[in-house]
mmCIF file of C-alpha atoms (C1' of nucleotides) in Angstrom:
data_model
loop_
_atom_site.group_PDB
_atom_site.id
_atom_site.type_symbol
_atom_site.label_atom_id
_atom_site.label_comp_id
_atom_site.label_asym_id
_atom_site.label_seq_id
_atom_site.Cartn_x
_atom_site.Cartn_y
_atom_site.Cartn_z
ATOM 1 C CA UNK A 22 137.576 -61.217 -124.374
ATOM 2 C CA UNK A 23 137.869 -59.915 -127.870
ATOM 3 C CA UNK A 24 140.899 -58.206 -128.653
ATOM 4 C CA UNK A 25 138.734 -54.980 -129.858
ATOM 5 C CA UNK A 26 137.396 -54.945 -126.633
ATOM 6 C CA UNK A 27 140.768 -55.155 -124.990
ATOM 7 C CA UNK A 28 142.063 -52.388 -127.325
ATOM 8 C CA UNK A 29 138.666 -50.166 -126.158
ATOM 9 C CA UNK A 30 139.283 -50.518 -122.565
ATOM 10 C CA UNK A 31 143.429 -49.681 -122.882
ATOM 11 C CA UNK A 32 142.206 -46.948 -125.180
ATOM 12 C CA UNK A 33 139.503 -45.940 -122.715
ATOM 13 C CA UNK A 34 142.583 -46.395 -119.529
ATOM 14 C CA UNK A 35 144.650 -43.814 -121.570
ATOM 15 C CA UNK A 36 141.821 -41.349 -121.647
ATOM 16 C CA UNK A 37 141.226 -41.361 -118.208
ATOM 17 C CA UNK A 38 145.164 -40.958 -117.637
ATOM 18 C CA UNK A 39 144.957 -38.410 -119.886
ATOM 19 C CA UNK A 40 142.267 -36.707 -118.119
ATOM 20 C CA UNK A 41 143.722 -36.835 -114.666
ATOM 21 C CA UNK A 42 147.185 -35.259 -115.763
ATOM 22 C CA UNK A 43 144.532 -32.516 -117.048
ATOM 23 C CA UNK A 44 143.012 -32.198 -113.784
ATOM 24 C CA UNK A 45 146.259 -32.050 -111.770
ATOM 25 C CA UNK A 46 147.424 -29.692 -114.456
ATOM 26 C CA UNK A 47 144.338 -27.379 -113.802
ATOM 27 C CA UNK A 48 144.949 -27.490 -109.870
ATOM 28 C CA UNK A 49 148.233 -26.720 -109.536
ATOM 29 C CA UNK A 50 147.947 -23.841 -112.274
ATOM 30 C CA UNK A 51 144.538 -22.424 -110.893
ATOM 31 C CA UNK A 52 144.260 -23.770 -107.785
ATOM 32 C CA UNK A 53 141.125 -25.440 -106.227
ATOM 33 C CA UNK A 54 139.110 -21.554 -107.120
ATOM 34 C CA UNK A 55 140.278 -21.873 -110.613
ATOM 35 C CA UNK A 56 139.555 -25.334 -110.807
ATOM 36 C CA UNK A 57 136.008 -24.509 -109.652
ATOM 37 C CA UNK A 58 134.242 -23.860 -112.751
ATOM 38 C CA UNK A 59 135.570 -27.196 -114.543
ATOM 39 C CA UNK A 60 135.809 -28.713 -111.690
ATOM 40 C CA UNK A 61 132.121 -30.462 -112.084
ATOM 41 C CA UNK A 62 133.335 -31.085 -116.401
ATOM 42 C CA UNK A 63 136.647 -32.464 -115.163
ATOM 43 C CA UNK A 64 134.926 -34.709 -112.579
ATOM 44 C CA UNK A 65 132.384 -36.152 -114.857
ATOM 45 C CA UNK A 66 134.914 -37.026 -117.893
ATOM 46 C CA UNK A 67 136.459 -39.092 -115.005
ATOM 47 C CA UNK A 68 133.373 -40.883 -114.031
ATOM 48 C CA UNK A 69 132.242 -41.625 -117.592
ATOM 49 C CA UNK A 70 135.754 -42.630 -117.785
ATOM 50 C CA UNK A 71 135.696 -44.986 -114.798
ATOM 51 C CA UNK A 72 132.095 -45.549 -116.090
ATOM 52 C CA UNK A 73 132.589 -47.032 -119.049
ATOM 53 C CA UNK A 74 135.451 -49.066 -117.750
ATOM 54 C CA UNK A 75 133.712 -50.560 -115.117
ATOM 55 C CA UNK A 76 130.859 -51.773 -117.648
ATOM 56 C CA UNK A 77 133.514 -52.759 -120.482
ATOM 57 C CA UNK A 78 135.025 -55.087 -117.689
ATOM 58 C CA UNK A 79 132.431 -56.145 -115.815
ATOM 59 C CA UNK A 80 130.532 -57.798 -118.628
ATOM 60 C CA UNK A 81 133.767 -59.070 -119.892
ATOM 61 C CA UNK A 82 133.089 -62.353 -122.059
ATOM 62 C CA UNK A 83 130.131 -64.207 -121.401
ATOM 63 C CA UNK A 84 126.972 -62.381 -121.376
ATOM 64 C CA UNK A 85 124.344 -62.296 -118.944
ATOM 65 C CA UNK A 86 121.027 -62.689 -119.188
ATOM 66 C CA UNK A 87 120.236 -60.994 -115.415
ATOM 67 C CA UNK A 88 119.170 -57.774 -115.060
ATOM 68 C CA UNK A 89 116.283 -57.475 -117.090
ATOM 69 C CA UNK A 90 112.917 -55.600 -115.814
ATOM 70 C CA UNK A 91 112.597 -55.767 -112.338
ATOM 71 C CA UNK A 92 109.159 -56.468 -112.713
ATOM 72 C CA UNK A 93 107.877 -57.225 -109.627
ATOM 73 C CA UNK A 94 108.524 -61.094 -109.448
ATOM 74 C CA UNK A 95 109.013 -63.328 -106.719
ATOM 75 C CA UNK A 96 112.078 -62.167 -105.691
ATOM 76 C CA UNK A 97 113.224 -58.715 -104.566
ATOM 77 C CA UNK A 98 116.163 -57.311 -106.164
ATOM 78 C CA UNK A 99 117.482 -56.022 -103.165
ATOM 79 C CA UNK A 100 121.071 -57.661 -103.168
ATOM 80 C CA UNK A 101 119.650 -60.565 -100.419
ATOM 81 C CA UNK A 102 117.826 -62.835 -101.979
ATOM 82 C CA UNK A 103 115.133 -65.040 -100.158
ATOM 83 C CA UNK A 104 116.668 -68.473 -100.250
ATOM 84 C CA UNK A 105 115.011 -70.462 -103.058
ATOM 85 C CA UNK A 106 115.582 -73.645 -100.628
ATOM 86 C CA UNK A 107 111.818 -73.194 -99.063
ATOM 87 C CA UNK A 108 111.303 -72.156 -96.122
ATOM 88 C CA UNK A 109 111.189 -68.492 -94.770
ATOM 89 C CA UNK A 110 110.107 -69.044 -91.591
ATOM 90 C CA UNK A 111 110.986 -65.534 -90.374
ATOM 91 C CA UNK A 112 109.190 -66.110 -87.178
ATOM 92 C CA UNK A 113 110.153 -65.250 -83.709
ATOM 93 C CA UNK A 114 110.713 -61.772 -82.629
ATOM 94 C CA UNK A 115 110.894 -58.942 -85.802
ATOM 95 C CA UNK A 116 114.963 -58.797 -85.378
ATOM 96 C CA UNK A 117 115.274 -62.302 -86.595
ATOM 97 C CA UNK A 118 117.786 -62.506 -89.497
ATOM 98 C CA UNK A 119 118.203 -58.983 -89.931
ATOM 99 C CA UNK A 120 120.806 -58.253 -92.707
ATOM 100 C CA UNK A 121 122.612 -61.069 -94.204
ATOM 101 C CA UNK A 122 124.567 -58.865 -96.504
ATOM 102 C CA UNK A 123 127.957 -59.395 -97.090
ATOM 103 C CA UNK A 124 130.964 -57.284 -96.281
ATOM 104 C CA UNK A 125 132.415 -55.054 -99.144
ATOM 105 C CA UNK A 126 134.770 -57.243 -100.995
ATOM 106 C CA UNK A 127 137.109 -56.189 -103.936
ATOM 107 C CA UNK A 128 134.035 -54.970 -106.007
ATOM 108 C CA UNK A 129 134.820 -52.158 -108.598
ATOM 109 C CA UNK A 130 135.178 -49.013 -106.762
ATOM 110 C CA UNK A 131 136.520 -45.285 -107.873
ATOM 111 C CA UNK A 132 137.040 -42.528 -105.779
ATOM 112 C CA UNK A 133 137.248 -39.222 -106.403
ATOM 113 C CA UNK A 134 137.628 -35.965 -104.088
ATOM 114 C CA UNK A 135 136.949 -32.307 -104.574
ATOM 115 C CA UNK A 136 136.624 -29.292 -102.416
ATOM 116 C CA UNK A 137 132.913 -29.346 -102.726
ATOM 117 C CA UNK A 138 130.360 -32.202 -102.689
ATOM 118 C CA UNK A 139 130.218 -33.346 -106.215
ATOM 119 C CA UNK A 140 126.832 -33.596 -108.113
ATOM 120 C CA UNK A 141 126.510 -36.616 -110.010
ATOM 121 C CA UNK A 142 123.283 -36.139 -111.561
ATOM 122 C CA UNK A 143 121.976 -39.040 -109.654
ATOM 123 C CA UNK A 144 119.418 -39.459 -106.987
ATOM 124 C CA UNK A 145 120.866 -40.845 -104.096
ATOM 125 C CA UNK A 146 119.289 -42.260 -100.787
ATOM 126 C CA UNK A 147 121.157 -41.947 -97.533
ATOM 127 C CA UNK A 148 120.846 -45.271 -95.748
ATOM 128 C CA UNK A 149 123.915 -44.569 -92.741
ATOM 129 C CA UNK A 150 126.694 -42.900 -91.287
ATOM 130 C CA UNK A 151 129.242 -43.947 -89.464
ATOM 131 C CA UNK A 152 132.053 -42.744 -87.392
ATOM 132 C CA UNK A 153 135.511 -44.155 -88.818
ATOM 133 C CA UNK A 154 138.640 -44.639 -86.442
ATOM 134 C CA UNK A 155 141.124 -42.023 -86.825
ATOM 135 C CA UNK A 156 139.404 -40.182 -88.927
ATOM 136 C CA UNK A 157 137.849 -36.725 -88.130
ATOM 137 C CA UNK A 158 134.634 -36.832 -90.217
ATOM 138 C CA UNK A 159 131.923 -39.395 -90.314
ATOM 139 C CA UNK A 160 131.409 -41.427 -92.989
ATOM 140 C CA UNK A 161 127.913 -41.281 -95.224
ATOM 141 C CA UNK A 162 126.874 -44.076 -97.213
ATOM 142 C CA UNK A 163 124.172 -43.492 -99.983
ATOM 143 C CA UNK A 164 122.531 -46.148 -102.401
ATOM 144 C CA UNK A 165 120.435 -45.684 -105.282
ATOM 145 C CA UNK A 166 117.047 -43.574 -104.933
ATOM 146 C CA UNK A 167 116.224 -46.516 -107.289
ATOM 147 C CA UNK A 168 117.260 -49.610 -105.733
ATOM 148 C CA UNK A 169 113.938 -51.378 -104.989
ATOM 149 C CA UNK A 170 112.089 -49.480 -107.987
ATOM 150 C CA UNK A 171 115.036 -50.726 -110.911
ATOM 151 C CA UNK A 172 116.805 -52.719 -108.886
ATOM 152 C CA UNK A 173 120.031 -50.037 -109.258
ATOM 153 C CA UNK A 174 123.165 -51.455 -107.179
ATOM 154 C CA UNK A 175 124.971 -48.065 -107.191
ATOM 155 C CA UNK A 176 126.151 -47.498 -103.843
ATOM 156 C CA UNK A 177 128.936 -44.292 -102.747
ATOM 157 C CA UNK A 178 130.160 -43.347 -99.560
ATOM 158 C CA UNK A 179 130.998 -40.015 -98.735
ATOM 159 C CA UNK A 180 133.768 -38.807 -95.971
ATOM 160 C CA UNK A 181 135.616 -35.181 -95.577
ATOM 161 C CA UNK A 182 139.045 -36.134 -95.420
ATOM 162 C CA UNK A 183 140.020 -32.682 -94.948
ATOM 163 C CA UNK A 184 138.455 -29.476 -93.491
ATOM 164 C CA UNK A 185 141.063 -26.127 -93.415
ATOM 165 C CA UNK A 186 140.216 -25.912 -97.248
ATOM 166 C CA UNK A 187 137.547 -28.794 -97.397
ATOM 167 C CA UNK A 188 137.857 -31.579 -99.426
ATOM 168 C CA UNK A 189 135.530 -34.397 -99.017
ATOM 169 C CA UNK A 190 136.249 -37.898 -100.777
ATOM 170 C CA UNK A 191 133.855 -40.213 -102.524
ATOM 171 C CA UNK A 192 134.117 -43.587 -103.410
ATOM 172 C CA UNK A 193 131.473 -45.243 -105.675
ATOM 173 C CA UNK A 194 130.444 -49.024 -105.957
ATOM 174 C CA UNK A 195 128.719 -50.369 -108.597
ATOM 175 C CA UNK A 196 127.573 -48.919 -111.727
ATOM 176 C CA UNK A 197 123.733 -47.450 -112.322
ATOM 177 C CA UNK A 198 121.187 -49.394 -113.967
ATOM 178 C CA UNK A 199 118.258 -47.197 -113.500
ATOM 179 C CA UNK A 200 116.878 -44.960 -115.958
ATOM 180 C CA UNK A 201 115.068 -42.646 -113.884
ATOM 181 C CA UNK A 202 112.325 -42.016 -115.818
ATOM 182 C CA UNK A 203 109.344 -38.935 -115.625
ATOM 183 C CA UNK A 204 106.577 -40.103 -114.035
ATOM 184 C CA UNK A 205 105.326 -39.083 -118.129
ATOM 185 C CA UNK A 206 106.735 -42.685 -118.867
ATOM 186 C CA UNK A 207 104.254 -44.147 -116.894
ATOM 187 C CA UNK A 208 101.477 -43.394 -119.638
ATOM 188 C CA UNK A 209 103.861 -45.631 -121.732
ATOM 189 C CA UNK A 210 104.256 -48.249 -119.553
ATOM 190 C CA UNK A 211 101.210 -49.726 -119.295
ATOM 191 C CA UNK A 212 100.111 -49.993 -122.459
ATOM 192 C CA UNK A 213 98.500 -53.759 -122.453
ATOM 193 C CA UNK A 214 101.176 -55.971 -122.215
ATOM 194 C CA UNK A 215 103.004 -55.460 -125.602
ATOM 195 C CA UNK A 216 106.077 -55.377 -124.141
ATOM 196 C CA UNK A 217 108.471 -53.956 -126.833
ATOM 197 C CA UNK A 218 111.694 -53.331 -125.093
ATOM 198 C CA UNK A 219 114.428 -52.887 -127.110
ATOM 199 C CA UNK A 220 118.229 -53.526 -125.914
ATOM 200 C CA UNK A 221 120.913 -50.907 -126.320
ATOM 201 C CA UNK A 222 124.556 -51.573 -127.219
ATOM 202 C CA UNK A 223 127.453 -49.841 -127.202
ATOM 203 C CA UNK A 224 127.597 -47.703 -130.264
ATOM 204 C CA UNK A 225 130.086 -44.620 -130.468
ATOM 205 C CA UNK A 226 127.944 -42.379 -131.538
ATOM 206 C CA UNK A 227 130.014 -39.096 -131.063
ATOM 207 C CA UNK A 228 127.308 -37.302 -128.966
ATOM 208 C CA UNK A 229 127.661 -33.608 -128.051
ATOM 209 C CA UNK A 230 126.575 -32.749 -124.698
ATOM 210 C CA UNK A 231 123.129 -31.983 -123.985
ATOM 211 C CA UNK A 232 123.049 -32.875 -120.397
ATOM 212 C CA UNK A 233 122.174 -29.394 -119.139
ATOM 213 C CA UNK A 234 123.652 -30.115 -116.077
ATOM 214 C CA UNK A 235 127.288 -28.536 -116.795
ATOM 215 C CA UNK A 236 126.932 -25.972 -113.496
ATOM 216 C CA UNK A 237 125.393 -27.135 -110.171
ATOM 217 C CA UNK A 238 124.778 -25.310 -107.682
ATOM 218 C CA UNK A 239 127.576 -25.972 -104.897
ATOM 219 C CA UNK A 240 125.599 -27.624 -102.653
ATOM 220 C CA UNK A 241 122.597 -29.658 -102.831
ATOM 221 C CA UNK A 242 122.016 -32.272 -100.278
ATOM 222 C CA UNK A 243 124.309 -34.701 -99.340
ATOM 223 C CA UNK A 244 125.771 -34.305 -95.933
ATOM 224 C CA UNK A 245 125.556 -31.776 -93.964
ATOM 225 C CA UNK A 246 128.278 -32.531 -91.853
ATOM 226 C CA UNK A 247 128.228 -32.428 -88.186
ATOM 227 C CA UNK A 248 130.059 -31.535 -85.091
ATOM 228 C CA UNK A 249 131.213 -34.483 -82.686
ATOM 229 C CA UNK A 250 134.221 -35.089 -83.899
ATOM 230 C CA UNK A 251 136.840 -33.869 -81.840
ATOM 231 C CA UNK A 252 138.653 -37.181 -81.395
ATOM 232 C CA UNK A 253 141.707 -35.997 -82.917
ATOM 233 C CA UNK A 254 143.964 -39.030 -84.262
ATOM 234 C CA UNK A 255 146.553 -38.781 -86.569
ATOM 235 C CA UNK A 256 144.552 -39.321 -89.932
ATOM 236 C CA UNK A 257 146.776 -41.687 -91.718
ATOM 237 C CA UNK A 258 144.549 -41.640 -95.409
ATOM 238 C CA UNK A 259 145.079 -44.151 -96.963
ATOM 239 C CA UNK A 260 142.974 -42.864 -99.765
ATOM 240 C CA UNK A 261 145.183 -42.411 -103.326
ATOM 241 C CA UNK A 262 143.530 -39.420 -105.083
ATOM 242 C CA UNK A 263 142.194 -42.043 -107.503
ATOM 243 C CA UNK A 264 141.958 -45.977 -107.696
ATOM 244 C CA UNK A 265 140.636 -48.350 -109.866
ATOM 245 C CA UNK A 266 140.331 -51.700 -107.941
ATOM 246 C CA UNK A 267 141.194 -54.632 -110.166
ATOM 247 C CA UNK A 268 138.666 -56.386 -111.971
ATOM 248 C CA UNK A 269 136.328 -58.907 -109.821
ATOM 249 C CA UNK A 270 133.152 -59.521 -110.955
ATOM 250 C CA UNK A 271 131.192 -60.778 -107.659
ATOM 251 C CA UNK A 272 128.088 -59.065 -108.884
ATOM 252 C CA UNK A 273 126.519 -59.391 -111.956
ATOM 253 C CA UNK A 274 124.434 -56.250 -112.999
ATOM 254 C CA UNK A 275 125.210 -55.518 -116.553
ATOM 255 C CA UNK A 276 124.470 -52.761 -117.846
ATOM 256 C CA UNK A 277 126.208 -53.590 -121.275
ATOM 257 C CA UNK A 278 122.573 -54.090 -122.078
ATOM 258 C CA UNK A 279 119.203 -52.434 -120.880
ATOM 259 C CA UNK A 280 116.054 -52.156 -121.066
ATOM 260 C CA UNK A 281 114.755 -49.415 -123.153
ATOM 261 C CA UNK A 282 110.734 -48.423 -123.264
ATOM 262 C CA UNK A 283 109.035 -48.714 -126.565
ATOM 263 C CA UNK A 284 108.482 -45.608 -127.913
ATOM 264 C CA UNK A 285 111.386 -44.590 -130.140
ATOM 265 C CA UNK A 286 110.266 -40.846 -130.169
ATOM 266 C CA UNK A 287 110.159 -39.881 -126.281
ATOM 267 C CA UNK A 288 113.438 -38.749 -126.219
ATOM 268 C CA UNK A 289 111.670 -35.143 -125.403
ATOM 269 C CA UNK A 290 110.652 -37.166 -122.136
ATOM 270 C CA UNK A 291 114.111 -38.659 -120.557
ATOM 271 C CA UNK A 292 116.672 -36.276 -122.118
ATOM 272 C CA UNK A 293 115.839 -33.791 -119.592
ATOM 273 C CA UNK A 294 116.935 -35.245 -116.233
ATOM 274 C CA UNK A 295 119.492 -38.322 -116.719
ATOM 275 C CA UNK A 296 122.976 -37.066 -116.570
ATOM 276 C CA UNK A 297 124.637 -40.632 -115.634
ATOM 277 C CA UNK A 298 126.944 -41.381 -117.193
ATOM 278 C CA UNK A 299 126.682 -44.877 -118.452
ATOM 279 C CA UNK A 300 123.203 -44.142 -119.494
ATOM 280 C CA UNK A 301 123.611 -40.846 -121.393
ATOM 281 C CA UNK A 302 125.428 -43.064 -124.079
ATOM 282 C CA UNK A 303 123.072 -45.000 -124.601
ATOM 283 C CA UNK A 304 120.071 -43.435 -124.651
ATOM 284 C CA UNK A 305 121.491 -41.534 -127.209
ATOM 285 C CA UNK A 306 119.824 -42.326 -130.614
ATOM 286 C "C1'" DA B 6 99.848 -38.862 -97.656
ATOM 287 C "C1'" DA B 7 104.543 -40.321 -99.455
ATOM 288 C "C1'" DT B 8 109.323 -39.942 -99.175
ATOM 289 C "C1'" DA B 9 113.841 -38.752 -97.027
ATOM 290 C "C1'" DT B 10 117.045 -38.638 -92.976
ATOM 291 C "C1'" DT B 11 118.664 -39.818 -88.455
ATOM 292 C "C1'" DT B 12 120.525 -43.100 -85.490
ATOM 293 C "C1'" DG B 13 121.268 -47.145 -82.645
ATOM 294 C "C1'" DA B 14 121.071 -52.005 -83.328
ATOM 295 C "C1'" DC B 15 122.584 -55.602 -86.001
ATOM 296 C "C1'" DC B 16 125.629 -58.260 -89.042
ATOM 297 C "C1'" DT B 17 130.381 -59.772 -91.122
ATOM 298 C "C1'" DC B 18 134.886 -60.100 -91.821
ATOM 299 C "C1'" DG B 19 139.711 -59.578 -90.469
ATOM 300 C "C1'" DC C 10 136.322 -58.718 -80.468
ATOM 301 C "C1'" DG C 11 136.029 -54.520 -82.922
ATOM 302 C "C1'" DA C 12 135.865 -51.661 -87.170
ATOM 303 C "C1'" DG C 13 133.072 -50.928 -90.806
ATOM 304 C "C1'" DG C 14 128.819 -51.682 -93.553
ATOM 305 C "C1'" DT C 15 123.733 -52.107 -93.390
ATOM 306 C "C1'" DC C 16 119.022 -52.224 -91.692
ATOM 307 C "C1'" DA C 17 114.972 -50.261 -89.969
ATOM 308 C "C1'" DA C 18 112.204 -47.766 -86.533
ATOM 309 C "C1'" DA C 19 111.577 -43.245 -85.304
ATOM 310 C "C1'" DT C 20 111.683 -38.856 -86.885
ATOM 311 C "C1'" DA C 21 111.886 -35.093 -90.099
ATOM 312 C "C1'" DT C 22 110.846 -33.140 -94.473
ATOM 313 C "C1'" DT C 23 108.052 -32.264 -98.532
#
DNA sequence: AATATTTGACCTCG
DNA sequence: CGAGGTCAAATATT
C-alpha cells in the first residue's frame, strides 16, 4: 500500500484515539446525562472514524472490480452464492441445504455501547435473536434493510450488557454499500439504458454537516427487550469498550468506489435521508 | 397489498 | 456436542 495511504489511516487511528479520550473525558465529567446530548455527535465521529478505516483497509492495494450494480443478474448477492459448478438440484423436501453460510470469522468489526440504543441513520432489518450463555440479555442481530435490493453486507448485533443504568452494546460487521435512495430516483433510473454511472473517490473535501440528523429521538425501533431472562450467571464481558479487529479481508465489498446515478444535480433528492457515514463523504460534491 | 418481526429449526465451528 | 449465527415460515405491523 502507498505510503500516503499508510500515513491517512495512522492519521485517521489518531483521530479516533483522539476522539475516544474525548468521549471518556465527557463521561466521567458529565456523566452518562451529560453525555446525552453529544452522546449521538460523539458516537458518530467514532463510526466515521472506524468507517473510514475499515474502507481505507479493506481495499488496501489491489482494487476490485466487484461490487458494482447489483443489477439483477444471475446470481444473488446474498453472501451464498449458487455454485457456478451446475447443478442446483435443490430437490427433496424444502429444508434441503438450508443456510450454507459461514461462521463469523475475524471480519472487521467495531463495537460501541451507550446507555441508549444508538441511531445510526441506517435502516436495519432484524433477521434473529438469540439467547447468549451467561449473559442476561438476548442477543439481536440486524442486517441491511438493503441487502437483496444493493446487495449491502452491513450486519450489527445488538445485546444489553447492562441494565441498573442500561447500557446496551453494539458491534457492527461490514461496512454499507447502499445508497438508500427516494423512491424519486427511480424516475432517474430508468431512463433507456444510458447508463452513466460515475465512480466516487476519496476526496477530502472539508464538508460541514448537513446531515440533519444531529438529535434522535431516544428510541426508535430496535429491540424492545424482553423478559425471560432470569438465568442469572456471572456475566464475565468480555466486551472492551471499543475494538478494532485486525485487518482480514475475507470479503470483498469495496466501497472505495460506488456507483453514483447520473444526474449530477439531484443532490436536493439524496441529501435528505443518508446519514452513513461512509457515504455522506462521498456523495458530497 | 407489501414489509417488518418473531421464533424455532437449521447450520458451522471450536 | 453445544454455543452462536442464520434462515424462513408464521405472524404482526403498516
Amino acid at each position: 500500500m502507498s505510503s500516503g495511504r499508510r500515513k491517512a489511516i495512522e492519521e485517521l487511528a489518531r483521530g479516533r484515539d483522539l476522539t475516544n479520550q474525548l468521549r471518556d473525558l465527557l463521561t466521567k465529567s458529565f456523566g452518562d446525562d451529560g453525555l446525552l446530548g453529544s452522546e449521538d455527535l460523539v458516537t458518530k465521529i467514532l463510526n466515521s472514524f472506524a468507517n473510514t478505516l475499515s474502507i481505507l483497509r479493506s481495499s488496501s492495494g489491489d482494487y476490485d472490480e466487484v461490487s458494482q450494480n447489483p443489477r439483477n443478474s444471475n446470481m444473488s448477492w446474498d453472501g451464498r452464492k449458487s455454485e457456478e459448478s451446475g447443478e442446483s438440484i435443490k430437490s427433496s423436501t424444502q429444508k434441503d441445504r438450508r443456510g450454507c453460510y459461514k461462521r463469523r470469522k475475524s471480519e472487521h468489526s467495531w463495537t460501541r455501547d451507550s446507555p441508549t440504543l444508538i441511531d445510526d441513520g441506517h435502516a436495519w432489518r432484524k433477521y434473529g435473536q438469540k439467547v447468549i450463555l451467561n449473559a442476561k440479555h438476548p442477543r439481536n442481530y440486524y442486517r441491511c434493510t438493503h441487502k437483496h435490493d444493493q446487495g449491502c453486507q452491513a450486519t450489527k448485533q445488538v445485546q444489553q450488557i447492562e441494565d441498573d443504568p442500561p447500557k446496551y452494546g453494539t458491534t457492527y460487521y461490514g461496512h454499507h454499500t447502499c445508497k438508500n435512495l427516494l423512491k424519486a430516483s427511480q424516475l432517474i433510473l430508468d431512463s433507456t439504458s444510458k447508463d452513466s454511472s460515475i465512480l466516487l473517490s476519496f476526496a477530502n473535501t472539508n464538508k460541514q454537516d448537513n446531515s440533519m440528523f444531529s438529535a434522535f429521538p431516544p428510541v426508535k425501533q430496535e429491540s424492545k427487550e424482553d423478559m425471560p431472562s432470569d438465568i442469572t450467571y456471572n456475566l464475565s464481558t468480555s466486551s472492551p469498550d471499543y475494538l478494532l479487529s485486525p485487518d482480514h479481508l475475507t470479503t470483498f465489498e469495496s466501497s472505495a468506489q460506488m456507483t453514483v446515478l447520473s444526474a449530477a444535480d439531484h443532490a436536493d433528492v439524496i441529501s435528505g435521508v443518508v446519514d452513513s457515514v461512509d457515504l455522506d463523504d462521498l456523495l458530497e460534491f
